[in-house]
């Protein structure tokens, strides 16, 4: 305080004190270095210590924004404003942090502090603040608006800021659960006392996101991602809910009362669809339409998944959302018809097109099976005339859930930026994994026994916003999991 007073002088007091406080601003310093990762070790000329986030190491010692605002008020007795309120995280945690700061400002104001404003910082997002701008990674964090499209796109944060500024109130189903800094702590292994989180009184049971097809590849990814993010979700398999049965769907919706439904169910056997047209149509078209209608009747947000196979590959460039579908096979036709039916029934529905999944939780995707064979010294034969844009499942799940929270509608393309032939992508991945890429043999797709026609080049791009990291980043993330070295016995025998 003395230094500030000396700097401004008694005759020039500040009109307002600005407080920039972040979730991780409060630090826990511990001289027991052995229990902490090396990157947390720091110190000064006199002492060595680990410097970690108080909310992770000992949550009971972290006071939070209300306590800190009261401390500033008690010391300076001058008008206050929160001049930065931002969190680089997934959308629901961004909402939860701004909501907590807003509540803290009103709390201390009710106790006599002269709090004038809360500023939602980073209206248009930030670049590389994940490293405090010390590295040029290209990491982008959306703020009130997401600028990765042709025009700034308002996120749920913008809706929240507008509501708070005009009415002082905002509600969203994602706010029913606590932020990660208020949830049960993870077992970080720190020696600091891991006390229980503060009790914040009884909470109502949050309305969930309902995910159909929960045992499928995408359903598993979505439920895992939602759980990691603290989003309450309920996953139902085909055995638990026949999505073709309107009565059953209606009963489940009335019973569970979800605020959003994501349809990850459907017919996925592209080649079998050529000789099983009726089943493919019922699961991909009729079921999606049934879910859309039941959700629309109840005012529930609805999202369904579509595919790059709605295109014929003749464009000669990546496809964007406004390109006209021209499917080649039965599966692609079913997805194109489902898109049209869903948006006709529920114009506010979200339709996400994606392609060629790969990820750490699926034993059967093209990369995991290929790398597993290469690790055994077995040659792999892949198409060298099909240009694809693969999608890393964790990235897809996170981007999709952000769009659901934002209340987005219409058709969106979600795929990692970049592409190549199937054979080339497997070779690139093998080289990064330290495997023998020469064992990857390219051949025309006509020799691979496909029954269904495939587009020669159906890479997805977006005119609405490139929300996914690059394919190179996705491959690095995937390789870090060493998924091909693990075999999920249950999945292999399912």
C-alpha positions in Angstrom: 0.0 0.0 0.0 2.8 2.4 0.9 4.4 1.9 -2.5 1.2 2.7 -4.3 0.6 5.8 -2.1 4.1 7.0 -2.8 3.7 6.4 -6.6 0.5 8.4 -6.9 1.0 10.9 -4.2 -1.5 12.2 -1.7 -2.7 14.8 -4.1 -3.5 12.4 -6.9 -5.5 9.5 -5.6 -6.8 7.0 -8.2 -10.4 7.3 -9.1 -10.9 3.6 -9.2 -8.9 0.4 -8.2 -9.0 -2.3 -10.8 -8.7 -5.9 -9.7 -7.5 -8.6 -12.2 -8.0 -12.0 -10.5 -8.0 -15.4 -12.1 -8.9 -18.9 -10.8 -5.2 -19.7 -10.5 -4.0 -16.3 -9.2 -3.7 -17.5 -5.6 -0.6 -19.6 -5.2 0.5 -22.3 -2.8 4.2 -22.2 -2.0 5.7 -25.4 -0.5 9.3 -26.1 0.3 8.7 -29.9 0.1 9.9 -30.1 -3.5 10.0 -33.9 -3.7 6.2 -34.1 -4.0 5.8 -31.8 -6.9 6.6 -31.9 -10.6 9.9 -30.3 -11.6 8.2 -27.6 -13.7 6.6 -26.2 -10.5 10.0 -25.7 -8.7 11.1 -22.2 -8.3 12.2 -19.8 -5.5 14.4 -16.8 -4.8 17.9 -16.3 -3.5 17.0 -17.4 -0.1 14.5 -20.3 -0.5 13.5 -23.0 -3.0 9.9 -24.0 -3.2 7.2 -25.4 -5.4 4.8 -22.8 -6.8 1.3 -24.4 -7.5 -2.3 -23.2 -7.8 -3.9 -23.0 -4.4 -7.2 -24.2 -5.8 -5.5 -27.5 -6.8 -3.1 -28.0 -3.8 -5.2 -26.8 -0.9 -8.6 -25.5 -1.8 -9.4 -24.4 1.7 -6.6 -21.8 1.6 -7.9 -20.3 -1.6 -10.1 -17.4 -0.7 -11.7 -16.6 -4.0 -12.8 -13.3 -5.6 -15.2 -12.1 -2.9 -12.7 -12.3 -0.1 -10.0 -10.6 -2.2 -12.3 -7.8 -3.3 -13.2 -7.1 0.4 -9.5 -7.0 1.2 -8.8 -4.4 -1.5 -11.8 -2.4 -0.3 -10.7 -2.6 3.4 -7.3 -1.4 2.5 -8.0 1.4 0.0 -11.6 2.5 0.6 -11.9 3.6 -3.0 -14.3 2.5 -5.8 -13.5 -0.9 -7.2 -14.0 -2.7 -10.5 -13.1 -6.2 -11.6 -11.2 -5.2 -14.7 -10.5 -8.7 -16.0 -12.8 -11.7 -15.7 -11.8 -14.5 -18.1 -11.0 -18.2 -18.0 -9.2 -20.1 -20.7 -11.2 -23.3 -20.6 -14.2 -25.1 -22.0 -17.3 -23.1 -22.4 -19.2 -24.2 -19.3 -16.3 -23.3 -17.0 -16.0 -19.9 -18.7 -19.6 -19.3 -17.8 -19.2 -20.6 -14.3 -16.2 -18.3 -13.6 -17.8 -15.2 -14.9 -21.0 -16.1 -12.9 -18.9 -16.5 -9.8 -17.1 -13.2 -10.2 -20.4 -11.4 -10.9 -21.9 -12.9 -7.7 -18.8 -12.0 -5.7 -19.0 -8.4 -6.9 -22.7 -8.2 -5.7 -21.8 -10.0 -2.5 -19.2 -7.5 -1.4 -21.3 -4.6 -2.7 -24.0 -5.7 -0.3 -21.5 -5.6 2.5 -20.6 -1.9 1.8 -17.9 -2.1 -0.8 -18.2 0.4 -3.7 -17.9 -2.1 -6.6 -18.7 -0.3 -9.9 -18.3 -2.9 -12.6 -17.3 -6.3 -13.8 -15.4 -6.5 -17.1 -15.6 -9.5 -19.2 -12.0 -9.5 -20.6 -11.0 -10.8 -24.0 -14.1 -9.9 -25.9 -12.7 -11.4 -29.0 -10.6 -14.1 -27.4 -6.8 -14.4 -26.9 -4.0 -16.1 -28.8 -1.3 -18.1 -27.0 -2.2 -17.0 -23.5 -2.0 -20.7 -22.5 1.7 -20.1 -22.4 1.5 -16.4 -21.4 2.5 -15.5 -24.9 5.9 -17.1 -24.4 5.4 -19.6 -27.2 3.8 -19.3 -30.7 1.6 -22.3 -30.6 -1.4 -20.9 -32.3 -3.6 -21.7 -29.3 -6.8 -19.6 -29.4 -9.2 -19.1 -26.5 -12.6 -17.7 -27.4 -14.0 -14.9 -25.3 -17.4 -13.3 -25.6 -17.0 -13.8 -29.3 -15.2 -16.5 -31.3 -13.3 -15.0 -34.2 -12.3 -18.2 -36.1 -15.0 -17.7 -38.7 -15.7 -15.1 -41.3 -17.4 -12.9 -38.7 -17.2 -12.8 -34.9 -19.6 -15.4 -33.5 -21.3 -14.7 -30.1 -20.7 -17.5 -27.7 -22.8 -18.3 -24.6 -20.5 -15.9 -22.8 -21.8 -13.0 -25.0 -25.3 -14.0 -24.2 -24.4 -14.1 -20.5 -22.7 -10.7 -20.6 -25.6 -9.1 -22.4 -28.1 -10.5 -19.9 -26.1 -9.4 -16.9 -25.6 -5.9 -18.3 -29.3 -5.5 -19.0 -31.1 -7.4 -16.3 -28.4 -8.5 -13.8 -29.5 -12.1 -14.2 -28.6 -15.0 -16.3 -29.4 -18.7 -16.2 -28.0 -21.7 -18.2 -28.2 -25.4 -17.4 -24.4 -25.6 -17.4 -24.3 -23.3 -14.4 -26.1 -25.9 -12.2 -22.8 -27.8 -11.7 -19.7 -26.2 -10.0 -16.6 -25.1 -11.8 -13.6 -27.4 -11.7 -12.1 -25.2 -8.9 -15.1 -25.9 -6.7 -15.5 -29.6 -7.6 -13.8 -32.5 -5.8 -10.1 -32.2 -6.2 -8.2 -34.5 -8.4 -5.5 -36.8 -6.9 -2.5 -34.7 -8.0 -0.2 -36.4 -5.5 0.8 -33.0 -4.0 1.9 -33.2 -0.3 -0.2 -30.1 0.5 -3.4 -30.9 2.6 -6.1 -31.9 0.2 -9.0 -30.7 2.3 -12.6 -31.1 1.0 -14.0 -28.3 -1.0 -16.0 -25.6 0.7 -19.7 -26.5 1.0 -21.8 -24.1 -0.9 -25.2 -25.3 0.3 -27.6 -27.8 -1.4 -27.7 -27.8 -5.1 -30.6 -28.7 -7.3 -30.1 -31.8 -9.4 -28.8 -30.5 -12.7 -30.8 -31.3 -15.9 -28.5 -33.5 -18.0 -27.5 -33.7 -21.6 -28.9 -36.9 -23.1 -26.7 -38.8 -25.4 -28.2 -41.6 -27.5 -26.0 -44.3 -28.9 -23.9 -44.1 -25.8 -22.0 -47.3 -26.4 -20.9 -46.4 -29.9 -17.6 -44.7 -30.8 -18.9 -41.2 -30.7 -21.2 -41.8 -27.8 -18.4 -43.0 -25.6 -16.3 -39.9 -26.6 -19.1 -37.5 -25.8 -20.0 -39.1 -22.4 -16.3 -39.1 -21.4 -15.7 -35.6 -22.5 -18.9 -34.4 -20.7 -17.8 -36.1 -17.5 -14.3 -34.6 -17.6 -15.8 -31.2 -18.0 -18.3 -31.5 -15.2 -21.3 -31.5 -17.5 -24.0 -33.8 -16.2 -25.0 -36.2 -18.9 -27.0 -39.3 -19.3 -26.0 -41.8 -22.0 -28.5 -44.4 -23.3 -27.6 -47.3 -25.5 -29.9 -48.8 -28.2 -31.0 -51.5 -25.7 -32.1 -48.8 -23.3 -33.8 -46.6 -25.8 -35.0 -47.5 -29.3 -34.7 -44.1 -31.0 -37.1 -45.2 -33.7 -40.0 -45.5 -31.2 -41.6 -42.1 -30.7 -43.5 -43.2 -27.7 -40.4 -44.5 -26.0 -38.4 -41.4 -26.8 -41.2 -39.2 -25.4 -41.4 -41.1 -22.2 -37.6 -40.9 -21.7 -37.5 -37.2 -22.4 -40.3 -36.6 -19.9 -38.6 -38.7 -17.3 -35.0 -37.5 -17.6 -35.9 -33.8 -18.6 -32.7 -33.1 -20.5 -31.9 -29.6 -21.6 -30.1 -30.9 -24.7 -30.1 -34.2 -26.7 -27.2 -35.3 -28.8 -28.0 -38.1 -31.2 -24.9 -40.3 -31.6 -26.9 -43.4 -32.6 -27.3 -44.6 -36.1 -26.4 -47.1 -38.7 -22.6 -46.9 -39.3 -21.7 -49.9 -41.5 -21.2 -48.0 -44.8 -20.6 -51.1 -47.0 -23.4 -53.1 -45.4 -25.8 -50.3 -46.0 -25.7 -51.0 -49.8 -27.6 -54.3 -49.2 -29.4 -53.2 -46.0 -31.1 -50.1 -47.3 -34.2 -50.2 -45.1 -32.4 -50.7 -41.8 -30.0 -47.9 -42.7 -32.9 -45.6 -43.5 -34.8 -46.4 -40.4 -31.9 -45.8 -38.1 -30.3 -42.8 -39.8 -33.4 -40.9 -41.2 -36.5 -42.0 -39.3 -34.9 -42.2 -35.9 -33.2 -38.8 -36.3 -36.5 -37.2 -37.4 -38.3 -38.9 -34.5 -35.8 -37.5 -32.0 -36.0 -34.0 -33.6 -39.7 -33.9 -33.4 -39.9 -35.1 -29.8 -37.3 -32.5 -28.8 -38.9 -29.7 -30.7 -42.3 -30.5 -29.1 -40.7 -30.0 -25.6 -38.4 -27.1 -26.4 -35.2 -29.3 -25.9 -32.1 -28.5 -27.9 -31.3 -31.2 -30.5 -28.0 -32.1 -32.1 -27.4 -34.9 -34.6 -24.3 -36.2 -36.5 -23.8 -36.4 -40.2 -20.9 -37.3 -42.5 -18.5 -36.3 -45.2 -20.2 -39.0 -47.3 -23.0 -36.6 -48.1 -20.6 -35.3 -50.8 -19.4 -37.0 -54.0 -15.8 -35.7 -53.9 -16.0 -34.0 -57.2 -15.5 -30.4 -56.0 -11.8 -30.4 -56.2 -11.5 -28.5 -52.9 -12.5 -28.9 -49.3 -16.2 -28.8 -48.6 -17.9 -26.1 -46.5 -21.3 -26.1 -44.9 -23.2 -24.4 -47.8 -22.0 -26.9 -50.5 -24.8 -28.9 -51.9 -24.9 -32.6 -50.9 -24.4 -35.2 -53.6 -24.0 -38.6 -52.0 -22.7 -41.6 -53.9 -24.0 -44.4 -51.7 -26.8 -45.5 -49.5 -25.2 -44.4 -46.2 -24.4 -40.9 -47.5 -27.9 -40.6 -49.0 -29.4 -41.5 -45.6 -27.4 -38.8 -43.9 -28.3 -36.2 -46.4 -32.0 -37.0 -46.1 -31.6 -37.0 -42.3 -30.1 -33.5 -42.4 -33.0 -32.2 -44.5 -35.7 -33.9 -42.3 -34.2 -32.8 -39.0 -33.8 -29.1 -40.0 -37.4 -29.1 -41.5 -38.8 -30.4 -38.3 -36.6 -28.4 -35.9 -35.0 -25.4 -37.6 -33.0 -24.6 -34.5 -31.4 -28.0 -34.4 -27.6 -28.4 -34.8 -26.3 -30.8 -37.5 -22.6 -31.7 -37.2 -20.8 -33.2 -40.2 -17.6 -35.0 -39.4 -15.4 -37.7 -40.9 -13.0 -40.7 -40.2 -12.9 -40.8 -36.4 -9.8 -41.8 -34.6 -9.0 -41.6 -30.9 -7.7 -43.3 -27.8 -10.9 -45.1 -26.7 -11.7 -47.0 -29.9 -9.8 -50.2 -30.8 -11.2 -50.3 -34.4 -10.4 -47.0 -35.9 -8.1 -47.0 -39.0 -5.1 -45.5 -37.2 -5.2 -47.7 -34.1 -5.6 -50.9 -36.1 -2.9 -49.9 -38.6 -0.3 -48.9 -35.9 -1.0 -52.1 -34.0 -0.2 -54.1 -37.1 2.9 -52.1 -37.9 4.1 -52.5 -34.3 3.9 -56.2 -34.9 5.9 -55.9 -38.1 3.0 -56.6 -40.3 2.4 -54.7 -43.6 -0.7 -52.5 -43.9 -2.5 -51.9 -47.1 -4.4 -48.6 -47.4 -6.1 -46.6 -50.1 -3.8 -44.2 -51.9 -6.6 -42.6 -54.0 -9.0 -41.5 -51.2 -8.2 -38.0 -49.8 -9.7 -37.7 -46.3 -9.7 -35.3 -43.4 -9.7 -37.3 -40.2 -11.2 -36.2 -36.9 -9.7 -36.8 -33.5 -12.5 -37.8 -31.2 -11.6 -35.8 -28.1 -11.3 -32.6 -30.2 -14.6 -33.3 -31.8 -16.4 -34.0 -28.6 -15.2 -30.8 -27.0 -16.0 -28.6 -30.0 -19.4 -30.2 -30.3 -20.3 -29.7 -26.6 -19.2 -26.0 -26.8 -21.6 -25.5 -29.8 -24.4 -27.2 -27.8 -23.8 -24.8 -24.9 -23.7 -21.8 -27.2 -27.1 -22.8 -28.6 -25.7 -23.0 -32.2 -28.0 -24.1 -35.0 -27.8 -25.3 -38.6 -25.0 -27.3 -40.2 -21.5 -27.2 -38.9 -18.4 -29.0 -40.1 -16.1 -30.3 -37.4 -12.9 -32.0 -38.5 -9.3 -31.4 -37.8 -7.7 -29.0 -40.3 -5.7 -30.8 -42.9 -5.9 -34.0 -44.9 -4.2 -36.5 -47.2 -4.7 -39.9 -48.7 -5.5 -42.7 -46.2 -2.1 -44.3 -46.9 -0.2 -41.0 -46.5 -1.9 -40.2 -43.2 -1.1 -43.7 -41.8 2.6 -43.3 -43.0 2.8 -39.8 -41.3 1.5 -41.2 -38.1 3.7 -44.3 -38.2 6.8 -42.1 -38.7 5.9 -39.9 -35.7 5.3 -43.1 -33.6 8.8 -44.4 -34.5 7.3 -47.3 -36.5 8.4 -48.6 -39.9 6.4 -46.5 -42.3 7.7 -48.5 -45.3 5.4 -51.3 -44.3 2.4 -49.1 -45.3 1.5 -50.1 -48.8 -0.8 -47.9 -50.9 -3.2 -49.3 -53.4 -6.3 -48.2 -55.3 -9.5 -48.3 -53.2 -11.1 -50.5 -55.8 -8.9 -53.3 -54.7 -9.9 -53.1 -51.1 -13.2 -54.8 -51.4 -15.4 -51.8 -50.6 -19.1 -52.4 -51.6 -20.1 -48.8 -51.2 -18.7 -46.1 -53.4 -16.4 -43.5 -51.7 -15.8 -39.9 -52.7 -12.3 -39.5 -54.1 -11.7 -36.3 -52.0 -14.2 -35.2 -49.3 -12.1 -33.1 -46.8 -14.3 -30.9 -44.6 -13.6 -27.2 -44.1 -15.8 -24.6 -42.5 -17.0 -21.2 -43.5 -18.7 -20.8 -40.1 -15.6 -21.3 -38.0 -12.6 -23.6 -37.9 -13.0 -24.8 -34.3 -10.7 -27.8 -34.4 -6.9 -27.9 -34.1 -4.8 -28.9 -37.0 -4.4 -32.6 -38.0 -0.8 -32.4 -37.0 -1.8 -31.3 -33.5 -4.4 -34.0 -33.4 -1.9 -36.7 -34.4 0.5 -35.6 -31.7 -2.3 -35.7 -29.1 -3.3 -39.2 -30.3 0.3 -40.5 -30.3 0.7 -39.3 -26.7 -1.9 -41.8 -25.6 -0.1 -44.7 -27.1 -3.5 -46.1 -27.8 -2.3 -48.8 -30.3 -0.2 -50.4 -27.5 -3.3 -50.9 -25.3 -6.0 -53.4 -26.0 -9.4 -53.0 -24.4 -10.3 -56.7 -23.9 -13.9 -55.9 -23.3 -14.1 -53.8 -26.5 -12.4 -56.5 -28.5 -14.9 -59.2 -27.4 -18.0 -57.0 -27.6 
